[in-house]
Amino acid sequence: VSVVAPDLVVDSLQTSGVLRGGETVSLSWTTRNNGSADASAVIERVYLSADGTVGSGDLLLGERLIASLAAGATAAGTLGFTLPVD
């Protein structure tokens, strides 16, 4: 039996800017497809969470679409946002 499927992993997560409420921050990362099949129409969402688990009270900071990511390929992403004051 051979399983053929994409396997997406986030690497190289980096921030720039001051991590303080009201400040503008840039988040950069790389998404890698470790799987044996291409991935398509991938939506990556970045949330701000107080407890590390995404829930209904968490803030969506932004998202990006990866139209296609071949098996073994990588895609770099960047998101700029302002941290909420509270």
mmCIF file of C-alpha atoms in Angstrom:
data_model
loop_
_atom_site.group_PDB
_atom_site.id
_atom_site.type_symbol
_atom_site.label_atom_id
_atom_site.label_comp_id
_atom_site.label_asym_id
_atom_site.label_seq_id
_atom_site.Cartn_x
_atom_site.Cartn_y
_atom_site.Cartn_z
ATOM 1 C CA VAL A 1 0.000 0.000 0.000
ATOM 2 C CA SER A 2 1.324 3.412 -0.944
ATOM 3 C CA VAL A 3 -0.201 6.610 0.388
ATOM 4 C CA VAL A 4 -0.034 9.546 -2.010
ATOM 5 C CA ALA A 5 -0.888 12.848 -0.352
ATOM 6 C CA PRO A 6 0.489 16.336 0.291
ATOM 7 C CA ASP A 7 2.075 17.003 3.689
ATOM 8 C CA LEU A 8 2.471 20.731 4.390
ATOM 9 C CA VAL A 9 4.946 21.957 6.999
ATOM 10 C CA VAL A 10 5.745 25.536 8.079
ATOM 11 C CA ASP A 11 9.469 26.316 8.403
ATOM 12 C CA SER A 12 11.619 29.343 9.164
ATOM 13 C CA LEU A 13 9.071 31.417 11.080
ATOM 14 C CA GLN A 14 10.545 34.884 11.718
ATOM 15 C CA THR A 15 9.228 38.217 12.945
ATOM 16 C CA SER A 16 10.564 41.720 12.562
ATOM 17 C CA GLY A 17 9.451 44.805 14.411
ATOM 18 C CA VAL A 18 8.634 45.398 18.048
ATOM 19 C CA LEU A 19 6.267 42.788 19.510
ATOM 20 C CA ARG A 20 4.174 45.275 21.480
ATOM 21 C CA GLY A 21 0.550 46.373 21.145
ATOM 22 C CA GLY A 22 0.019 49.059 18.509
ATOM 23 C CA GLU A 23 3.271 48.242 16.689
ATOM 24 C CA THR A 24 3.540 47.044 13.097
ATOM 25 C CA VAL A 25 5.062 43.590 12.723
ATOM 26 C CA SER A 26 6.141 41.559 9.722
ATOM 27 C CA LEU A 27 5.892 37.773 9.859
ATOM 28 C CA SER A 28 7.792 35.656 7.329
ATOM 29 C CA TRP A 29 7.740 31.893 6.849
ATOM 30 C CA THR A 30 8.285 29.119 4.360
ATOM 31 C CA THR A 31 5.738 26.403 3.612
ATOM 32 C CA ARG A 32 7.188 23.106 2.420
ATOM 33 C CA ASN A 33 5.300 20.197 0.857
ATOM 34 C CA ASN A 34 6.945 17.089 2.329
ATOM 35 C CA GLY A 35 4.313 14.852 0.755
ATOM 36 C CA SER A 36 4.263 12.710 -2.342
ATOM 37 C CA ALA A 37 1.487 14.643 -4.128
ATOM 38 C CA ASP A 38 0.932 18.232 -5.194
ATOM 39 C CA ALA A 39 -1.241 20.508 -3.028
ATOM 40 C CA SER A 40 -3.630 23.000 -4.589
ATOM 41 C CA ALA A 41 -5.748 25.916 -3.372
ATOM 42 C CA VAL A 42 -4.063 26.013 0.042
ATOM 43 C CA ILE A 43 -5.243 28.839 2.298
ATOM 44 C CA GLU A 44 -2.853 29.737 5.118
ATOM 45 C CA ARG A 45 -4.311 31.774 7.966
ATOM 46 C CA VAL A 46 -2.404 33.551 10.730
ATOM 47 C CA TYR A 47 -4.174 33.999 14.066
ATOM 48 C CA LEU A 48 -3.262 35.793 17.269
ATOM 49 C CA SER A 49 -4.106 33.483 20.174
ATOM 50 C CA ALA A 50 -3.558 33.955 23.907
ATOM 51 C CA ASP A 51 -3.281 30.213 24.536
ATOM 52 C CA GLY A 52 -1.669 28.782 21.381
ATOM 53 C CA THR A 53 -4.880 27.040 20.277
ATOM 54 C CA VAL A 54 -7.079 28.666 17.633
ATOM 55 C CA GLY A 55 -10.585 29.265 18.952
ATOM 56 C CA SER A 56 -13.584 31.527 18.505
ATOM 57 C CA GLY A 57 -12.050 34.366 20.557
ATOM 58 C CA ASP A 58 -8.820 34.554 18.543
ATOM 59 C CA LEU A 59 -8.003 37.305 16.045
ATOM 60 C CA LEU A 60 -7.398 36.516 12.369
ATOM 61 C CA LEU A 61 -4.408 38.666 11.362
ATOM 62 C CA GLY A 62 -4.395 37.707 7.693
ATOM 63 C CA GLU A 63 -4.287 34.950 5.134
ATOM 64 C CA ARG A 64 -2.727 34.003 1.831
ATOM 65 C CA LEU A 65 -3.554 31.585 -0.961
ATOM 66 C CA ILE A 66 -1.039 29.172 -2.446
ATOM 67 C CA ALA A 67 -2.551 28.208 -5.797
ATOM 68 C CA SER A 68 -0.340 25.139 -6.179
ATOM 69 C CA LEU A 69 2.610 23.623 -4.316
ATOM 70 C CA ALA A 70 4.319 20.639 -5.913
ATOM 71 C CA ALA A 71 5.579 17.701 -3.873
ATOM 72 C CA GLY A 72 9.014 18.654 -2.505
ATOM 73 C CA ALA A 73 8.566 22.360 -3.293
ATOM 74 C CA THR A 74 8.544 25.392 -0.982
ATOM 75 C CA ALA A 75 6.690 28.720 -1.002
ATOM 76 C CA ALA A 76 7.770 31.823 0.934
ATOM 77 C CA GLY A 77 5.115 33.917 2.661
ATOM 78 C CA THR A 78 5.083 37.309 4.347
ATOM 79 C CA LEU A 79 2.337 39.060 6.281
ATOM 80 C CA GLY A 80 2.397 42.558 7.751
ATOM 81 C CA PHE A 81 -0.024 43.529 10.510
ATOM 82 C CA THR A 82 -0.454 45.789 13.528
ATOM 83 C CA LEU A 83 -0.647 44.093 16.911
ATOM 84 C CA PRO A 84 -3.782 45.095 18.823
ATOM 85 C CA VAL A 85 -3.205 47.355 21.818
ATOM 86 C CA ASP A 86 -5.153 45.106 24.179
#
